[in-house]
Short mmCIF file of C-alpha atoms and ligand atoms in Angstrom, two decimals:
data_model
loop_
_atom_site.label_atom_id
_atom_site.label_comp_id
_atom_site.label_asym_id
_atom_site.label_seq_id
_atom_site.Cartn_x
_atom_site.Cartn_y
_atom_site.Cartn_z
CA MET A 1 0.00 0.00 0.00
CA LYS A 2 2.76 2.39 0.96
CA GLU A 3 4.54 1.76 -2.31
CA GLN A 4 1.38 2.44 -4.26
CA LEU A 5 0.88 5.72 -2.40
CA ASP A 6 4.49 6.74 -2.93
CA LYS A 7 4.15 6.06 -6.61
CA ILE A 8 1.00 8.17 -6.82
CA LYS A 9 2.72 10.96 -4.92
CA GLU A 10 5.85 10.98 -7.11
CA GLU A 11 3.85 10.83 -10.28
CA ALA A 12 1.48 13.63 -9.28
CA LEU A 13 4.23 15.95 -8.07
CA ALA A 14 6.25 15.38 -11.24
CA LYS A 15 3.26 16.17 -13.40
CA ILE A 16 2.57 19.34 -11.45
CA ASP A 17 6.17 20.38 -11.86
CA ALA A 18 5.96 19.84 -15.59
CA SER A 19 2.75 21.83 -16.11
CA ASP A 20 2.99 25.19 -17.76
CA ALA A 21 -0.64 26.26 -17.74
CA LEU A 22 -3.36 26.72 -15.15
CA GLU A 23 -5.80 24.44 -16.99
CA LYS A 24 -3.32 21.59 -16.78
CA LEU A 25 -3.24 21.93 -12.99
CA ASN A 26 -6.95 21.48 -12.88
CA ASP A 27 -6.71 18.31 -14.97
CA ILE A 28 -4.14 16.95 -12.53
CA ARG A 29 -6.35 17.79 -9.56
CA ILE A 30 -9.20 15.83 -11.10
CA ALA A 31 -6.97 12.90 -12.08
CA TYR A 32 -5.62 12.44 -8.55
CA LEU A 33 -7.95 14.04 -6.05
CA GLY A 34 -11.22 13.97 -7.96
CA LYS A 35 -14.16 11.62 -7.29
CA LYS A 36 -12.66 8.99 -9.57
CA GLY A 37 -9.06 10.05 -8.97
CA GLU A 38 -6.12 7.82 -8.11
CA LEU A 39 -6.04 8.75 -4.44
CA THR A 40 -9.75 8.34 -4.02
CA LYS A 41 -9.44 4.88 -5.50
CA VAL A 42 -6.99 3.98 -2.73
CA LEU A 43 -9.43 5.19 -0.11
CA LYS A 44 -12.15 3.09 -1.68
CA SER A 45 -9.96 0.00 -1.44
CA MET A 46 -9.64 0.44 2.36
CA LYS A 47 -12.05 -2.38 2.88
CA ASP A 48 -9.30 -4.79 1.75
CA VAL A 49 -6.92 -3.44 4.39
CA ALA A 50 -6.72 -5.18 7.73
CA PRO A 51 -8.77 -3.20 10.27
CA GLU A 52 -5.79 -2.54 12.54
CA ASP A 53 -3.81 -1.04 9.62
CA ARG A 54 -6.61 1.21 8.44
CA PRO A 55 -5.83 4.28 10.60
CA LYS A 56 -2.22 4.17 9.44
CA VAL A 57 -3.15 3.85 5.78
CA GLY A 58 -5.76 6.58 6.19
CA GLN A 59 -3.17 8.89 7.61
CA MET A 60 -0.78 8.17 4.75
CA VAL A 61 -3.46 8.89 2.20
CA ASN A 62 -4.23 12.20 3.91
CA GLU A 63 -0.58 13.15 3.95
CA VAL A 64 -0.21 12.47 0.25
CA ARG A 65 -3.40 14.40 -0.48
CA ALA A 66 -2.16 17.36 1.57
CA LEU A 67 1.16 17.31 -0.22
CA ILE A 68 -0.41 17.24 -3.65
CA GLU A 69 -2.84 20.03 -2.72
CA GLU A 70 -0.07 22.19 -1.40
CA LYS A 71 2.01 21.69 -4.51
CA LEU A 72 -0.99 22.41 -6.72
CA GLU A 73 -1.67 25.64 -4.85
CA SER A 74 1.89 26.94 -4.90
CA THR A 75 2.28 26.07 -8.58
CA LYS A 76 -0.99 27.81 -9.32
CA VAL A 77 0.21 31.01 -7.64
CA GLU A 78 3.47 30.81 -9.56
CA LEU A 79 1.80 30.22 -12.92
CA SER A 80 -0.70 33.05 -12.41
CA LYS A 81 2.09 35.41 -11.59
CA LYS A 82 3.98 34.39 -14.68
CA ALA A 83 0.87 34.77 -16.85
CA ARG A 84 0.27 38.26 -15.49
CA GLU A 85 3.82 39.32 -16.09
CA GLU A 86 3.67 38.11 -19.64
CA GLN A 87 0.44 39.96 -20.25
CA MET A 88 1.89 43.16 -18.82
CA LYS A 89 4.82 42.80 -21.17
CA LYS A 90 2.48 42.41 -24.12
CA GLU A 91 0.23 45.32 -23.16
CA VAL A 92 2.64 48.16 -23.37
CA ILE A 93 0.79 51.46 -23.23
CA ASP A 94 2.06 54.06 -25.63
CA VAL A 95 1.27 57.32 -23.89
CA THR A 96 2.32 59.29 -26.95
CA LEU A 97 -0.59 57.94 -29.05
CA PRO A 98 -3.32 60.52 -29.77
CA ALA A 99 -6.47 60.07 -27.67
CA LYS A 100 -9.51 58.34 -29.15
CA LYS A 101 -11.90 60.86 -30.67
CA ASN A 102 -15.09 61.19 -28.71
CA ASN A 103 -17.75 60.50 -31.32
CA VAL A 104 -20.66 62.75 -30.49
CA GLY A 105 -23.62 62.79 -32.85
CA HIS A 106 -24.97 65.71 -34.80
CA SER A 107 -28.33 67.44 -34.91
CA HIS A 108 -30.46 66.41 -37.86
CA PRO A 109 -31.33 69.20 -40.34
CA ASN A 110 -35.00 68.62 -39.45
CA THR A 111 -34.20 69.17 -35.79
CA ILE A 112 -32.19 72.30 -36.53
CA ALA A 113 -35.02 73.67 -38.68
CA LEU A 114 -37.62 72.81 -36.04
CA ASP A 115 -35.57 74.47 -33.28
CA GLU A 116 -35.50 77.57 -35.44
CA VAL A 117 -39.27 77.50 -36.12
CA GLU A 118 -39.97 77.00 -32.42
CA ARG A 119 -37.59 79.79 -31.43
CA ILE A 120 -39.39 82.21 -33.76
CA PHE A 121 -42.92 81.36 -32.63
CA VAL A 122 -42.13 81.01 -28.94
CA GLY A 123 -40.61 84.47 -29.30
CA MET A 124 -44.02 85.68 -30.48
CA GLY A 125 -45.71 84.14 -27.44
CA TYR A 126 -46.80 80.81 -28.89
CA GLU A 127 -46.96 77.55 -26.94
CA VAL A 128 -45.57 74.29 -28.36
CA ILE A 129 -48.12 71.48 -28.07
CA GLU A 130 -47.80 67.93 -29.32
CA GLY A 131 -50.59 65.61 -30.44
CA PRO A 132 -50.83 61.86 -31.06
CA GLU A 133 -49.46 60.28 -34.25
CA VAL A 134 -52.13 57.60 -34.14
CA GLU A 135 -55.30 59.61 -34.39
CA TYR A 136 -59.06 59.21 -34.60
CA ASP A 137 -60.53 59.67 -38.06
CA GLU A 138 -62.84 62.10 -36.29
CA TYR A 139 -60.01 64.51 -35.44
CA ASN A 140 -57.96 63.93 -38.57
CA PHE A 141 -60.94 64.54 -40.85
CA GLU A 142 -64.44 65.09 -39.44
CA LYS A 143 -63.68 67.92 -37.02
CA LEU A 144 -61.64 69.62 -39.74
CA ASN A 145 -64.66 69.85 -41.99
CA ILE A 146 -63.69 66.80 -44.02
CA PRO A 147 -66.74 64.50 -43.79
CA ALA A 148 -66.63 60.88 -44.93
CA ASN A 149 -67.32 61.54 -48.61
CA HIS A 150 -65.30 64.73 -48.98
CA PRO A 151 -62.91 64.60 -51.95
CA ALA A 152 -60.11 66.06 -49.77
CA LYS A 153 -60.10 62.75 -47.95
CA ASP A 154 -59.20 60.98 -51.19
CA GLU A 155 -56.21 63.23 -51.77
CA GLN A 156 -54.53 62.01 -48.62
CA ASP A 157 -53.74 58.34 -49.05
CA THR A 158 -54.27 57.41 -45.48
CA PHE A 159 -52.88 54.52 -43.47
CA TYR A 160 -55.86 53.09 -41.63
CA ILE A 161 -55.39 51.22 -38.34
CA THR A 162 -59.11 50.48 -38.02
CA LYS A 163 -62.11 52.10 -39.68
CA ASP A 164 -62.01 54.86 -37.06
CA ILE A 165 -58.30 55.15 -36.31
CA VAL A 166 -55.60 56.38 -38.70
CA LEU A 167 -51.96 57.39 -38.75
CA ARG A 168 -52.56 61.14 -38.88
CA THR A 169 -52.12 62.54 -42.38
CA GLN A 170 -51.54 66.08 -41.07
CA THR A 171 -50.84 67.90 -37.81
CA SER A 172 -54.12 69.82 -38.20
CA PRO A 173 -56.06 67.47 -35.86
CA VAL A 174 -54.10 69.03 -32.98
CA GLN A 175 -56.05 72.23 -33.78
CA ALA A 176 -59.31 70.49 -32.96
CA ARG A 177 -57.85 68.87 -29.84
CA VAL A 178 -56.63 72.20 -28.47
CA MET A 179 -59.78 74.15 -29.36
CA GLU A 180 -61.95 71.50 -27.72
CA GLN A 181 -60.25 72.06 -24.38
CA GLY A 182 -61.95 75.46 -24.35
CA LYS A 183 -59.04 77.49 -23.00
CA LEU A 184 -58.99 80.78 -24.89
CA PRO A 185 -57.21 82.63 -26.34
CA ILE A 186 -55.03 80.10 -28.21
CA ARG A 187 -51.60 80.73 -29.65
CA MET A 188 -49.88 77.46 -30.39
CA ILE A 189 -47.68 75.58 -32.78
CA SER A 190 -47.69 71.82 -32.99
CA PRO A 191 -44.79 70.02 -34.67
CA GLY A 192 -44.83 66.33 -35.41
CA ARG A 193 -44.71 63.35 -37.69
CA VAL A 194 -47.43 62.69 -40.25
CA PHE A 195 -48.06 59.75 -42.56
CA ARG A 196 -49.32 59.30 -46.09
CA SER A 197 -49.27 56.29 -48.31
CA ASP A 198 -46.85 57.93 -50.77
CA GLU A 199 -44.09 56.29 -52.77
CA VAL A 200 -40.59 57.39 -51.80
CA ASP A 201 -38.91 59.78 -54.24
CA ALA A 202 -36.80 62.94 -54.10
CA THR A 203 -39.71 64.99 -52.75
CA HIS A 204 -42.02 62.42 -51.13
CA SER A 205 -41.90 60.08 -48.18
CA PRO A 206 -44.64 58.04 -46.49
CA SER A 207 -43.65 59.70 -43.24
CA PHE A 208 -42.62 63.32 -42.89
CA HIS A 209 -43.05 66.23 -40.50
CA GLN A 210 -45.27 69.26 -40.29
CA VAL A 211 -45.59 72.20 -37.99
CA GLU A 212 -49.14 73.33 -37.41
CA GLY A 213 -50.01 76.76 -36.13
CA LEU A 214 -53.22 78.08 -34.59
CA VAL A 215 -54.32 81.38 -33.14
CA VAL A 216 -57.85 81.91 -31.80
CA ASP A 217 -58.91 85.09 -30.06
CA LYS A 218 -61.36 87.95 -30.35
CA HIS A 219 -60.78 90.25 -33.35
CA ILE A 220 -58.23 88.06 -35.14
CA THR A 221 -58.16 89.01 -38.83
CA PHE A 222 -56.42 88.00 -42.02
CA SER A 223 -53.99 90.89 -41.41
CA ASP A 224 -52.81 89.15 -38.26
CA LEU A 225 -52.20 86.02 -40.30
CA LYS A 226 -50.27 87.92 -42.95
CA GLY A 227 -48.21 89.92 -40.49
CA THR A 228 -47.32 86.86 -38.42
CA LEU A 229 -46.33 84.67 -41.34
CA ALA A 230 -44.40 87.46 -43.07
CA GLU A 231 -42.42 87.97 -39.87
CA PHE A 232 -41.83 84.22 -39.63
CA ALA A 233 -40.52 84.16 -43.21
CA ARG A 234 -38.15 87.07 -42.57
CA GLU A 235 -36.75 85.43 -39.46
CA MET A 236 -36.45 82.04 -41.08
CA PHE A 237 -35.08 82.99 -44.50
CA GLY A 238 -33.56 86.43 -44.04
CA LYS A 239 -34.66 90.05 -43.54
CA GLU A 240 -35.09 90.77 -47.24
CA THR A 241 -37.61 87.95 -47.72
CA LYS A 242 -40.97 89.01 -49.16
CA VAL A 243 -44.14 86.94 -49.06
CA LYS A 244 -47.07 86.47 -51.39
CA PHE A 245 -50.44 84.88 -50.66
CA ARG A 246 -52.24 82.92 -53.38
CA PRO A 247 -55.87 81.90 -52.88
CA HIS A 248 -56.22 78.19 -52.29
CA HIS A 249 -58.68 75.77 -50.73
CA PHE A 250 -58.46 73.90 -47.46
CA PRO A 251 -61.64 72.48 -45.95
CA PHE A 252 -60.94 73.76 -42.43
CA THR A 253 -60.05 77.35 -43.30
CA GLU A 254 -62.03 80.05 -45.11
CA PRO A 255 -60.62 81.96 -46.84
CA SER A 256 -57.54 79.81 -47.45
CA ALA A 257 -54.23 80.61 -49.09
CA GLU A 258 -50.81 79.30 -49.90
CA MET A 259 -47.86 81.47 -49.02
CA ASP A 260 -44.81 81.86 -51.22
CA VAL A 261 -41.53 83.46 -50.19
CA THR A 262 -39.09 85.25 -52.47
CA CYS A 263 -36.33 82.89 -53.48
CA PHE A 264 -33.50 83.48 -51.02
CA LYS A 265 -31.03 82.18 -53.60
CA CYS A 266 -31.67 84.82 -56.27
CA GLY A 267 -33.68 87.32 -54.23
CA GLY A 268 -36.65 86.97 -56.57
CA LYS A 269 -34.96 87.42 -59.94
CA GLY A 270 -35.51 83.80 -60.91
CA CYS A 271 -32.96 81.00 -60.83
CA ARG A 272 -32.61 77.25 -61.08
CA PHE A 273 -33.59 76.97 -57.43
CA CYS A 274 -37.01 78.63 -57.79
CA LYS A 275 -37.45 77.26 -61.30
CA GLY A 276 -37.21 80.76 -62.73
CA SER A 277 -40.26 82.15 -60.94
CA GLY A 278 -38.48 84.02 -58.13
CA TRP A 279 -40.95 82.50 -55.62
CA ILE A 280 -40.98 79.36 -53.51
CA GLU A 281 -44.16 77.86 -52.05
CA ILE A 282 -43.76 77.38 -48.34
CA LEU A 283 -47.04 76.75 -46.46
CA GLY A 284 -50.82 76.54 -46.40
CA CYS A 285 -52.89 78.85 -44.22
CA GLY A 286 -56.24 80.51 -43.72
CA MET A 287 -58.86 81.81 -41.32
CA VAL A 288 -60.27 78.99 -39.18
CA HIS A 289 -63.61 77.96 -40.69
CA PRO A 290 -66.52 79.06 -38.45
CA HIS A 291 -67.97 75.57 -38.69
CA VAL A 292 -64.71 74.13 -37.33
CA LEU A 293 -64.80 76.59 -34.43
CA GLU A 294 -68.40 75.62 -33.67
CA MET A 295 -67.68 71.87 -33.88
CA CYS A 296 -64.97 72.43 -31.28
CA GLY A 297 -67.29 74.35 -28.99
CA ILE A 298 -66.10 77.88 -29.72
CA ASP A 299 -68.57 80.68 -30.41
CA ALA A 300 -67.73 81.77 -33.95
CA GLU A 301 -69.63 85.03 -33.51
CA GLU A 302 -67.26 86.11 -30.78
CA TYR A 303 -64.02 84.42 -31.75
CA THR A 304 -62.03 84.18 -34.96
CA GLY A 305 -58.70 82.61 -35.69
CA PHE A 306 -56.06 81.75 -38.23
CA ALA A 307 -54.14 78.57 -38.87
CA PHE A 308 -51.21 77.44 -40.94
CA GLY A 309 -49.32 74.27 -41.75
CA VAL A 310 -45.68 74.05 -42.82
CA GLY A 311 -43.78 71.03 -44.09
CA LEU A 312 -40.68 70.79 -41.95
CA GLU A 313 -38.62 68.83 -44.47
CA ARG A 314 -39.49 71.40 -47.08
CA ILE A 315 -38.00 74.13 -44.92
CA ALA A 316 -34.91 72.07 -44.10
CA LEU A 317 -34.37 71.20 -47.78
CA LEU A 318 -34.72 74.84 -48.83
CA LYS A 319 -32.67 76.32 -46.05
CA TYR A 320 -29.80 73.92 -46.49
CA GLU A 321 -30.11 73.55 -50.26
CA ILE A 322 -30.56 69.81 -50.15
CA ASP A 323 -32.00 68.50 -53.39
CA ASP A 324 -33.15 65.03 -52.35
CA MET A 325 -35.43 64.42 -49.38
CA ARG A 326 -34.21 60.84 -49.07
CA LEU A 327 -30.89 62.14 -47.74
CA LEU A 328 -32.77 63.34 -44.66
CA TYR A 329 -33.83 59.82 -43.77
CA GLU A 330 -30.62 57.91 -44.41
CA ASN A 331 -28.87 59.23 -41.31
CA ASP A 332 -25.46 59.07 -42.90
CA VAL A 333 -23.30 60.94 -40.40
CA ARG A 334 -21.07 62.28 -43.19
CA PHE A 335 -24.16 63.98 -44.62
CA LEU A 336 -25.57 65.17 -41.30
CA LYS A 337 -22.29 66.71 -40.17
CA GLN A 338 -22.47 69.39 -42.83
CA PHE A 339 -25.22 71.38 -41.15
N1 DAH B 1 -52.96 70.31 -43.17
C1 DAH B 1 -52.64 70.85 -44.46
C2 DAH B 1 -51.95 69.80 -45.29
O1 DAH B 1 -51.45 68.85 -44.75
C3 DAH B 1 -51.78 72.06 -44.33
C4 DAH B 1 -52.52 73.24 -43.78
C5 DAH B 1 -53.14 74.13 -44.62
C6 DAH B 1 -52.64 73.42 -42.41
C7 DAH B 1 -53.84 75.20 -44.15
C8 DAH B 1 -53.33 74.52 -41.92
C9 DAH B 1 -53.93 75.40 -42.82
O2 DAH B 1 -53.47 74.75 -40.62
O3 DAH B 1 -54.62 76.48 -42.30
O4 DAH B 1 -51.89 69.93 -46.48
#
């Protein structure tokens, strides 16, 4: 028995000495001290040992086990130290290397344009109010004077969620939502995403952004509308900018108009940018239709108002002279960083 134990001891210690990696030590531990290991086998064969010799053999086994464990531990410490030292040697830090650039993002042209629009209107005392992107048909159409069979409903190729719920095709429903709350007077703009079932091309996208505007108070006239929007245009596109209102039709305003601004590229002389006309169409607007006021619980005899809707992408494209709307949605940092 003693010989067998000595042999196990010598063998194990030699193997530990020869190991050059921590994983190997673990293999050795399992091979000798593990459940099915050499030393454990000896313990299991105790039943063949004469009872009076058992304590002696037991002690020997324990001594060998302790020896092997000790050797395993000290070798482990040694190997770990060596491994660390080697790693330190490999990982030399070159303090002369330039620091990693901190990659911060960049504001999107839409965001820059919206910040500008908000700054201008907040400066004139307007509140910024947001409405839901998933909207009731009732707010998106009915309360804006667009009943079920109105042709204006056909023009906007709507994404329907259910018969009564749509992805809003315009930010105008926020007008109805704000008027309904009954707090007067109102001076608000409402920016946000809108959706139309349009094919993607250089000037169209199924999802884009608008900024809605609404003022309701006593004695609001078309002059207020013109003065406000002319001031907006001057602030947005430069002091020299002139505006022109062309009659148009929107179901929820009466009278309605589209506003053009003088081309800020050529100052109105006509160029490639404004297609030779000297003018660029910028927004839709009008006096809030009395029927819309009434549907939202406002006395149209006492109160009047004006409203407008601007395409945010349109402003960003014009202001930054971008000729393809798709660039705004690709989020290529090289593109975005230019603004
Ligand atoms: N909602 C209209 C559209 O998407 C834009 C618009 C026109 C909004 C006139 C208005 C307005 O508030 O008065 O085409």
